[in-house]
Amino acid sequence: MEITLPDLETFKVLNFANEISHMTIEEPVIINASMGWVRPFGLLYTVAALKELRSLHHDVPFHINIGNTKGVTYAGHMGFFKSVSMAIAYGKEPGEANGNSDYIPITKIDTEYLQRQAVISGNYWELGQTIEYESRRLAQVISQGNRELSLLLTYVIREIIRNTPEHAGVNEVWLCGQHWQNGMAEVAIMDEGIGGLNSLQKNRIHRQYIDNDEAALRACVKAGISQAFNPAVKARTDSEWSNSGYGLYVVSKLCSVLGGSFCIASGKKYLHIDDNGKVKIGDTYIRGTAVKITMNASGLSNADALIQQIAKEGQEQAKMIRNAFKSASTPSKGLIDHI
């Protein structure tokens, strides 16, 4: 049986993951890799899809034919093939490539490890502060000296990663990024946790009306919807870093405002928002959650003000949403400059 990888761009890989999730395989598989076009989200998402396919058919031999295209070369350098399986004798390992002002290769981020390293260095920060520090380091790699883009990417990366330990139930995320000559930057972040639906259903209030993957994704990008919501308290904990359910809302709006797009996939559905704010829902499959952000900050003069403006708009919208936090947490309104 042969499976041909598509060009690794957003909608093609979302559809590819859906297709192979329905396959029943009883014979050896040959995977043909001759991609012409490759992007960060496509890399991470296809890794997840292929790993899931192999885990479901662990008794079936898998082989790979690696073509000679620029896309294949790029994917190999970014750590794609060895992320699928270390037995593939092609390309670099995840995180092996040095990265530069244009790209971040496929990289594993372990939040527990980051926290331990911070303590060893004498920095007794809360986990959110530690994640912000690492997010700033990653953002600077692909911001090409653009301060406003660096601030935006620091915020975006931090907001997505800091959700993982609490909502995904895991401490590891995978990240990949690229900055193109036209000023557009893309960052993809993926975890292999419990998924958005299972996370929100931990809250007995949300469980009453969020009962499928599409409903969960639509809730995730609304202002103030959080697993942590408690109608009896109607407020967060006293911690500055407590969750308020505004992170993905602000991130998705930033992408649209800055001429990019936002995509989140979890379980059997994906939600995509384009630069006009148009929402598209489609079928896919991922065990965990994957997020894609693209934005162009080349003409932006004040990233902090834009983040605060969107958070403020979200708070106004949250007043009309049942079972939502009405006030965004301090981090959701911008960066915390403790470090």
mmCIF file of C-alpha atoms in Angstrom:
data_model
loop_
_atom_site.group_PDB
_atom_site.id
_atom_site.type_symbol
_atom_site.label_atom_id
_atom_site.label_comp_id
_atom_site.label_asym_id
_atom_site.label_seq_id
_atom_site.Cartn_x
_atom_site.Cartn_y
_atom_site.Cartn_z
ATOM 1 C CA MET A 1 0.000 0.000 0.000
ATOM 2 C CA GLU A 2 1.315 3.454 -0.907
ATOM 3 C CA ILE A 3 0.588 6.768 0.817
ATOM 4 C CA THR A 4 1.779 9.965 -0.856
ATOM 5 C CA LEU A 5 2.395 12.993 1.313
ATOM 6 C CA PRO A 6 0.785 16.210 0.013
ATOM 7 C CA ASP A 7 2.481 19.584 -0.023
ATOM 8 C CA LEU A 8 2.698 20.419 3.667
ATOM 9 C CA GLU A 9 0.430 23.441 3.767
ATOM 10 C CA THR A 10 -2.494 24.056 6.095
ATOM 11 C CA PHE A 11 -5.608 22.714 4.410
ATOM 12 C CA LYS A 12 -3.836 19.899 2.585
ATOM 13 C CA VAL A 13 -2.393 18.431 5.776
ATOM 14 C CA LEU A 14 -5.649 18.875 7.688
ATOM 15 C CA ASN A 15 -7.415 16.870 4.983
ATOM 16 C CA PHE A 16 -4.568 14.339 4.788
ATOM 17 C CA ALA A 17 -4.799 13.641 8.517
ATOM 18 C CA ASN A 18 -8.541 13.097 8.184
ATOM 19 C CA GLU A 19 -8.115 10.692 5.273
ATOM 20 C CA ILE A 20 -5.494 8.463 6.854
ATOM 21 C CA SER A 21 -7.351 8.374 10.182
ATOM 22 C CA HIS A 22 -10.031 6.289 8.443
ATOM 23 C CA MET A 23 -7.605 3.817 6.880
ATOM 24 C CA THR A 24 -7.509 0.155 7.813
ATOM 25 C CA ILE A 25 -4.069 -1.160 6.936
ATOM 26 C CA GLU A 26 -3.170 -4.831 6.750
ATOM 27 C CA GLU A 27 -0.174 -4.763 4.392
ATOM 28 C CA PRO A 28 3.221 -3.016 4.361
ATOM 29 C CA VAL A 29 3.037 0.720 3.763
ATOM 30 C CA ILE A 30 5.287 2.787 1.503
ATOM 31 C CA ILE A 31 5.178 6.518 2.225
ATOM 32 C CA ASN A 32 6.182 8.659 -0.739
ATOM 33 C CA ALA A 33 7.697 11.994 0.275
ATOM 34 C CA SER A 34 8.309 14.400 -2.601
ATOM 35 C CA MET A 35 6.700 17.568 -1.274
ATOM 36 C CA GLY A 36 7.154 20.755 -3.236
ATOM 37 C CA TRP A 37 5.819 23.166 -0.624
ATOM 38 C CA VAL A 38 6.383 22.960 3.130
ATOM 39 C CA ARG A 39 5.348 25.199 6.008
ATOM 40 C CA PRO A 40 5.793 24.959 9.813
ATOM 41 C CA PHE A 41 2.229 23.941 10.649
ATOM 42 C CA GLY A 42 2.294 21.346 7.891
ATOM 43 C CA LEU A 43 5.488 19.870 9.301
ATOM 44 C CA LEU A 44 4.175 19.452 12.841
ATOM 45 C CA TYR A 45 0.717 18.306 11.816
ATOM 46 C CA THR A 46 1.951 15.668 9.389
ATOM 47 C CA VAL A 47 4.368 14.337 12.003
ATOM 48 C CA ALA A 48 1.422 13.893 14.372
ATOM 49 C CA ALA A 49 -0.705 12.229 11.686
ATOM 50 C CA LEU A 50 1.989 9.754 10.665
ATOM 51 C CA LYS A 51 2.935 8.892 14.244
ATOM 52 C CA GLU A 52 -0.719 8.205 15.041
ATOM 53 C CA LEU A 53 -1.075 6.029 11.934
ATOM 54 C CA ARG A 54 1.982 4.010 12.915
ATOM 55 C CA SER A 55 0.800 3.598 16.512
ATOM 56 C CA LEU A 56 -2.564 2.260 15.335
ATOM 57 C CA HIS A 57 -0.879 -0.247 13.012
ATOM 58 C CA HIS A 58 2.232 -1.105 15.007
ATOM 59 C CA ASP A 59 2.433 -4.610 13.522
ATOM 60 C CA VAL A 60 2.571 -3.318 9.935
ATOM 61 C CA PRO A 61 5.959 -2.454 8.364
ATOM 62 C CA PHE A 62 6.317 1.164 7.217
ATOM 63 C CA HIS A 63 8.866 2.260 4.609
ATOM 64 C CA ILE A 64 9.577 5.675 3.150
ATOM 65 C CA ASN A 65 10.697 6.857 -0.284
ATOM 66 C CA ILE A 66 12.377 10.248 -0.011
ATOM 67 C CA GLY A 67 12.311 12.358 -3.159
ATOM 68 C CA ASN A 68 14.740 15.007 -4.336
ATOM 69 C CA THR A 69 12.821 18.272 -4.019
ATOM 70 C CA LYS A 70 13.419 21.566 -2.227
ATOM 71 C CA GLY A 71 10.495 20.794 0.042
ATOM 72 C CA VAL A 72 12.016 17.477 1.091
ATOM 73 C CA THR A 73 15.398 19.100 1.738
ATOM 74 C CA TYR A 74 13.777 21.825 3.829
ATOM 75 C CA ALA A 75 11.688 19.300 5.780
ATOM 76 C CA GLY A 76 14.761 17.180 6.478
ATOM 77 C CA HIS A 77 16.711 20.190 7.736
ATOM 78 C CA MET A 78 13.824 21.208 10.011
ATOM 79 C CA GLY A 79 13.780 17.754 11.650
ATOM 80 C CA PHE A 80 10.610 16.440 10.021
ATOM 81 C CA PHE A 81 11.652 12.906 9.088
ATOM 82 C CA LYS A 82 13.358 12.054 12.361
ATOM 83 C CA SER A 83 10.374 13.487 14.238
ATOM 84 C CA VAL A 84 8.303 10.812 12.510
ATOM 85 C CA SER A 85 10.862 8.119 13.336
ATOM 86 C CA MET A 86 14.483 8.218 14.425
ATOM 87 C CA ALA A 87 14.971 5.126 12.247
ATOM 88 C CA ILE A 88 14.687 7.266 9.098
ATOM 89 C CA ALA A 89 18.242 7.853 7.943
ATOM 90 C CA TYR A 90 17.644 11.293 6.478
ATOM 91 C CA GLY A 91 17.729 14.843 7.780
ATOM 92 C CA LYS A 92 18.450 16.381 11.150
ATOM 93 C CA GLU A 93 17.024 15.438 14.520
ATOM 94 C CA PRO A 94 14.377 17.709 16.111
ATOM 95 C CA GLY A 95 16.121 20.786 17.479
ATOM 96 C CA GLU A 96 19.458 19.867 15.885
ATOM 97 C CA ALA A 97 19.471 22.656 13.281
ATOM 98 C CA ASN A 98 20.771 25.896 14.762
ATOM 99 C CA GLY A 99 18.006 28.103 13.448
ATOM 100 C CA ASN A 100 18.581 31.728 12.426
ATOM 101 C CA SER A 101 16.652 34.933 11.883
ATOM 102 C CA ASP A 102 14.415 33.102 9.400
ATOM 103 C CA TYR A 103 13.376 29.875 11.099
ATOM 104 C CA ILE A 104 13.036 27.743 14.213
ATOM 105 C CA PRO A 105 13.347 24.010 13.445
ATOM 106 C CA ILE A 106 10.985 21.472 14.980
ATOM 107 C CA THR A 107 11.777 21.867 18.677
ATOM 108 C CA LYS A 108 10.473 20.176 21.809
ATOM 109 C CA ILE A 109 9.730 22.426 24.775
ATOM 110 C CA ASP A 110 9.328 20.814 28.192
ATOM 111 C CA THR A 111 7.811 23.265 30.667
ATOM 112 C CA GLU A 112 8.865 21.214 33.701
ATOM 113 C CA TYR A 113 12.460 21.227 32.448
ATOM 114 C CA LEU A 114 12.340 24.981 31.861
ATOM 115 C CA GLN A 115 11.116 25.521 35.416
ATOM 116 C CA ARG A 116 13.867 23.333 36.889
ATOM 117 C CA GLN A 117 16.508 25.194 34.872
ATOM 118 C CA ALA A 118 15.145 28.536 36.050
ATOM 119 C CA VAL A 119 15.447 27.448 39.691
ATOM 120 C CA ILE A 120 18.979 26.143 39.100
ATOM 121 C CA SER A 121 19.822 29.592 37.711
ATOM 122 C CA GLY A 122 18.421 31.221 40.854
ATOM 123 C CA ASN A 123 15.194 32.466 39.266
ATOM 124 C CA TYR A 124 12.238 31.411 41.409
ATOM 125 C CA TRP A 125 9.601 32.502 38.939
ATOM 126 C CA GLU A 126 6.073 31.263 38.535
ATOM 127 C CA LEU A 127 5.711 28.917 35.586
ATOM 128 C CA GLY A 128 4.098 31.640 33.460
ATOM 129 C CA GLN A 129 7.129 33.885 33.903
ATOM 130 C CA THR A 130 9.451 31.040 32.955
ATOM 131 C CA ILE A 131 7.445 30.353 29.807
ATOM 132 C CA GLU A 132 7.489 34.047 28.915
ATOM 133 C CA TYR A 133 11.275 34.092 29.181
ATOM 134 C CA GLU A 134 11.585 31.108 26.822
ATOM 135 C CA SER A 135 8.973 32.574 24.479
ATOM 136 C CA ARG A 136 10.965 35.784 24.227
ATOM 137 C CA ARG A 137 14.075 33.828 23.300
ATOM 138 C CA LEU A 138 12.221 31.916 20.582
ATOM 139 C CA ALA A 139 10.478 35.021 19.232
ATOM 140 C CA GLN A 140 13.744 36.881 18.839
ATOM 141 C CA VAL A 141 15.069 34.115 16.605
ATOM 142 C CA ILE A 142 12.558 34.788 13.829
ATOM 143 C CA SER A 143 11.666 38.451 14.349
ATOM 144 C CA GLN A 144 14.544 39.662 12.130
ATOM 145 C CA GLY A 145 15.230 42.593 14.423
ATOM 146 C CA ASN A 146 11.627 43.838 14.280
ATOM 147 C CA ARG A 147 10.916 44.796 17.900
ATOM 148 C CA GLU A 148 7.145 44.923 17.505
ATOM 149 C CA LEU A 149 7.038 41.520 15.840
ATOM 150 C CA SER A 150 9.262 40.152 18.592
ATOM 151 C CA LEU A 151 6.821 41.439 21.227
ATOM 152 C CA LEU A 152 3.850 39.988 19.372
ATOM 153 C CA LEU A 153 5.437 36.583 18.879
ATOM 154 C CA THR A 154 6.580 36.485 22.504
ATOM 155 C CA TYR A 155 2.994 37.096 23.587
ATOM 156 C CA VAL A 156 1.518 34.594 21.129
ATOM 157 C CA ILE A 157 3.976 31.802 21.910
ATOM 158 C CA ARG A 158 3.643 32.356 25.656
ATOM 159 C CA GLU A 159 -0.164 32.355 25.627
ATOM 160 C CA ILE A 160 -0.345 29.088 23.716
ATOM 161 C CA ILE A 161 2.381 27.264 25.634
ATOM 162 C CA ARG A 162 1.180 28.308 29.076
ATOM 163 C CA ASN A 163 -2.200 26.692 28.337
ATOM 164 C CA THR A 164 -0.573 23.302 27.870
ATOM 165 C CA PRO A 165 0.193 22.098 31.424
ATOM 166 C CA GLU A 166 -3.228 23.138 32.741
ATOM 167 C CA HIS A 167 -5.487 22.297 29.797
ATOM 168 C CA ALA A 168 -3.688 19.613 27.789
ATOM 169 C CA GLY A 169 -2.527 17.615 30.791
ATOM 170 C CA VAL A 170 1.041 17.358 29.451
ATOM 171 C CA ASN A 171 4.235 19.334 29.916
ATOM 172 C CA GLU A 172 5.697 18.966 26.419
ATOM 173 C CA VAL A 173 4.879 20.965 23.306
ATOM 174 C CA TRP A 174 6.392 20.987 19.832
ATOM 175 C CA LEU A 175 7.107 24.261 18.073
ATOM 176 C CA CYS A 176 8.250 25.257 14.597
ATOM 177 C CA GLY A 177 8.522 28.692 12.969
ATOM 178 C CA GLN A 178 9.462 30.560 9.812
ATOM 179 C CA HIS A 179 9.782 34.201 8.734
ATOM 180 C CA TRP A 180 9.520 34.873 5.007
ATOM 181 C CA GLN A 181 10.959 37.706 2.944
ATOM 182 C CA ASN A 182 7.505 39.256 2.458
ATOM 183 C CA GLY A 183 7.341 39.957 6.203
ATOM 184 C CA MET A 184 4.895 37.174 7.030
ATOM 185 C CA ALA A 185 5.820 35.027 10.031
ATOM 186 C CA GLU A 186 4.319 31.652 10.921
ATOM 187 C CA VAL A 187 4.545 29.796 14.208
ATOM 188 C CA ALA A 188 3.054 26.348 14.783
ATOM 189 C CA ILE A 189 2.655 24.820 18.237
ATOM 190 C CA MET A 190 1.349 21.334 18.961
ATOM 191 C CA ASP A 191 0.812 19.156 21.999
ATOM 192 C CA GLU A 192 -0.142 15.518 22.366
ATOM 193 C CA GLY A 193 -2.464 16.047 25.306
ATOM 194 C CA ILE A 194 -6.137 15.416 26.001
ATOM 195 C CA GLY A 195 -7.548 17.883 23.467
ATOM 196 C CA GLY A 196 -9.836 20.884 23.756
ATOM 197 C CA LEU A 197 -13.090 18.985 24.243
ATOM 198 C CA ASN A 198 -11.824 16.812 27.079
ATOM 199 C CA SER A 199 -10.254 19.837 28.725
ATOM 200 C CA LEU A 200 -13.408 21.961 28.705
ATOM 201 C CA GLN A 201 -15.551 19.014 29.785
ATOM 202 C CA LYS A 202 -13.582 18.817 33.009
ATOM 203 C CA ASN A 203 -15.718 21.785 33.992
ATOM 204 C CA ARG A 204 -19.220 20.505 34.831
ATOM 205 C CA ILE A 205 -20.778 23.797 33.664
ATOM 206 C CA HIS A 206 -19.230 23.715 30.184
ATOM 207 C CA ARG A 207 -19.969 19.986 29.945
ATOM 208 C CA GLN A 208 -23.673 20.766 29.620
ATOM 209 C CA TYR A 209 -23.366 22.447 26.220
ATOM 210 C CA ILE A 210 -19.865 21.752 24.876
ATOM 211 C CA ASP A 211 -20.285 18.154 23.797
ATOM 212 C CA ASN A 212 -18.299 17.820 20.550
ATOM 213 C CA ASP A 213 -15.021 18.964 19.017
ATOM 214 C CA GLU A 214 -16.563 21.752 16.935
ATOM 215 C CA ALA A 215 -18.329 23.263 19.936
ATOM 216 C CA ALA A 216 -15.088 23.062 21.918
ATOM 217 C CA LEU A 217 -13.077 24.865 19.224
ATOM 218 C CA ARG A 218 -15.688 27.600 18.844
ATOM 219 C CA ALA A 219 -15.619 28.069 22.620
ATOM 220 C CA CYS A 220 -11.813 28.208 22.732
ATOM 221 C CA VAL A 221 -11.684 31.335 20.559
ATOM 222 C CA LYS A 222 -14.393 33.161 22.490
ATOM 223 C CA ALA A 223 -13.384 35.675 25.130
ATOM 224 C CA GLY A 224 -13.490 34.426 28.708
ATOM 225 C CA ILE A 225 -14.271 30.735 28.127
ATOM 226 C CA SER A 226 -12.012 28.691 30.361
ATOM 227 C CA GLN A 227 -11.896 25.307 32.022
ATOM 228 C CA ALA A 228 -11.172 27.248 35.230
ATOM 229 C CA PHE A 229 -14.509 29.107 35.236
ATOM 230 C CA ASN A 230 -16.473 28.706 38.465
ATOM 231 C CA PRO A 231 -19.953 30.286 38.510
ATOM 232 C CA ALA A 232 -19.987 30.269 42.303
ATOM 233 C CA VAL A 233 -16.845 32.387 42.464
ATOM 234 C CA LYS A 234 -17.065 34.345 39.195
ATOM 235 C CA ALA A 235 -13.450 35.357 39.521
ATOM 236 C CA ARG A 236 -10.059 33.851 39.054
ATOM 237 C CA THR A 237 -7.625 32.981 41.801
ATOM 238 C CA ASP A 238 -5.386 35.684 43.181
ATOM 239 C CA SER A 239 -2.471 34.475 41.082
ATOM 240 C CA GLU A 240 -1.378 36.929 38.424
ATOM 241 C CA TRP A 241 -0.987 33.991 36.049
ATOM 242 C CA SER A 242 -4.382 32.376 36.641
ATOM 243 C CA ASN A 243 -6.255 31.425 33.483
ATOM 244 C CA SER A 244 -8.994 33.750 32.225
ATOM 245 C CA GLY A 245 -9.819 32.244 28.829
ATOM 246 C CA TYR A 246 -8.686 35.229 26.760
ATOM 247 C CA GLY A 247 -5.395 33.985 25.311
ATOM 248 C CA LEU A 248 -6.628 32.206 22.174
ATOM 249 C CA TYR A 249 -9.222 34.904 21.578
ATOM 250 C CA VAL A 250 -6.581 37.642 21.530
ATOM 251 C CA VAL A 251 -4.149 35.547 19.471
ATOM 252 C CA SER A 252 -6.766 34.747 16.825
ATOM 253 C CA LYS A 253 -7.749 38.429 16.533
ATOM 254 C CA LEU A 254 -4.111 39.504 16.249
ATOM 255 C CA CYS A 255 -3.645 37.174 13.287
ATOM 256 C CA SER A 256 -6.636 38.614 11.413
ATOM 257 C CA VAL A 257 -5.781 42.239 12.171
ATOM 258 C CA LEU A 258 -2.205 41.740 10.968
ATOM 259 C CA GLY A 259 -3.117 40.213 7.631
ATOM 260 C CA GLY A 260 -2.527 36.615 8.630
ATOM 261 C CA SER A 261 -4.591 33.618 9.655
ATOM 262 C CA PHE A 262 -5.251 31.451 12.678
ATOM 263 C CA CYS A 263 -6.009 27.761 12.845
ATOM 264 C CA ILE A 264 -6.662 25.432 15.759
ATOM 265 C CA ALA A 265 -7.249 21.700 15.398
ATOM 266 C CA SER A 266 -8.214 19.218 18.073
ATOM 267 C CA GLY A 267 -9.820 15.809 17.888
ATOM 268 C CA LYS A 268 -11.849 15.446 14.700
ATOM 269 C CA LYS A 269 -12.279 19.115 13.792
ATOM 270 C CA TYR A 270 -10.340 22.220 12.865
ATOM 271 C CA LEU A 271 -11.301 25.892 13.009
ATOM 272 C CA HIS A 272 -9.624 28.337 10.629
ATOM 273 C CA ILE A 273 -9.957 32.135 10.690
ATOM 274 C CA ASP A 274 -8.667 34.131 7.694
ATOM 275 C CA ASP A 275 -7.487 37.740 7.471
ATOM 276 C CA ASN A 276 -11.089 38.914 7.035
ATOM 277 C CA GLY A 277 -12.242 37.135 10.172
ATOM 278 C CA LYS A 278 -14.112 34.465 8.197
ATOM 279 C CA VAL A 279 -14.392 31.189 10.112
ATOM 280 C CA LYS A 280 -14.143 27.809 8.426
ATOM 281 C CA ILE A 281 -14.812 24.502 10.198
ATOM 282 C CA GLY A 282 -13.630 21.223 8.720
ATOM 283 C CA ASP A 283 -12.870 17.573 9.409
ATOM 284 C CA THR A 284 -9.428 16.387 10.431
ATOM 285 C CA TYR A 285 -7.850 14.263 13.143
ATOM 286 C CA ILE A 286 -5.240 14.903 15.786
ATOM 287 C CA ARG A 287 -4.746 13.401 19.218
ATOM 288 C CA GLY A 288 -4.061 16.572 21.126
ATOM 289 C CA THR A 289 -4.170 20.162 19.884
ATOM 290 C CA ALA A 290 -2.312 22.059 17.168
ATOM 291 C CA VAL A 291 -2.309 25.811 16.589
ATOM 292 C CA LYS A 292 -1.090 27.795 13.596
ATOM 293 C CA ILE A 293 -0.586 31.550 13.649
ATOM 294 C CA THR A 294 0.533 33.771 10.773
ATOM 295 C CA MET A 295 0.944 37.528 10.962
ATOM 296 C CA ASN A 296 2.781 40.430 9.386
ATOM 297 C CA ALA A 297 3.877 43.147 11.799
ATOM 298 C CA SER A 298 6.060 45.079 9.328
ATOM 299 C CA GLY A 299 3.847 48.175 9.595
ATOM 300 C CA LEU A 300 2.970 47.918 13.277
ATOM 301 C CA SER A 301 4.232 50.637 15.619
ATOM 302 C CA ASN A 302 2.817 49.591 19.015
ATOM 303 C CA ALA A 303 2.254 45.900 19.701
ATOM 304 C CA ASP A 304 1.399 46.472 23.378
ATOM 305 C CA ALA A 305 -1.397 48.883 22.513
ATOM 306 C CA LEU A 306 -2.863 46.492 19.945
ATOM 307 C CA ILE A 307 -2.887 43.583 22.411
ATOM 308 C CA GLN A 308 -4.536 45.732 25.086
ATOM 309 C CA GLN A 309 -7.134 47.008 22.619
ATOM 310 C CA ILE A 310 -8.136 43.495 21.540
ATOM 311 C CA ALA A 311 -8.268 42.280 25.149
ATOM 312 C CA LYS A 312 -10.527 45.233 26.008
ATOM 313 C CA GLU A 313 -12.831 44.393 23.101
ATOM 314 C CA GLY A 314 -12.927 40.807 24.342
ATOM 315 C CA GLN A 315 -14.000 41.932 27.805
ATOM 316 C CA GLU A 316 -16.921 43.822 26.249
ATOM 317 C CA GLN A 317 -17.950 40.724 24.301
ATOM 318 C CA ALA A 318 -17.603 38.517 27.379
ATOM 319 C CA LYS A 319 -20.318 40.544 29.111
ATOM 320 C CA MET A 320 -22.759 38.931 26.679
ATOM 321 C CA ILE A 321 -21.380 35.388 27.051
ATOM 322 C CA ARG A 322 -22.758 33.095 29.689
ATOM 323 C CA ASN A 323 -20.276 31.245 31.900
ATOM 324 C CA ALA A 324 -17.314 33.395 30.874
ATOM 325 C CA PHE A 325 -14.772 35.403 32.820
ATOM 326 C CA LYS A 326 -15.634 39.071 32.314
ATOM 327 C CA SER A 327 -12.104 40.320 32.899
ATOM 328 C CA ALA A 328 -8.909 39.234 31.182
ATOM 329 C CA SER A 329 -5.945 38.245 33.329
ATOM 330 C CA THR A 330 -2.949 40.581 33.414
ATOM 331 C CA PRO A 331 -0.850 38.357 31.115
ATOM 332 C CA SER A 332 -3.661 38.171 28.535
ATOM 333 C CA LYS A 333 -3.497 41.960 28.310
ATOM 334 C CA GLY A 334 0.200 41.954 27.408
ATOM 335 C CA LEU A 335 3.661 40.846 28.436
ATOM 336 C CA ILE A 336 4.724 40.708 32.079
ATOM 337 C CA ASP A 337 8.025 42.526 32.283
ATOM 338 C CA HIS A 338 9.479 40.776 35.335
ATOM 339 C CA ILE A 339 12.453 39.363 33.451
#
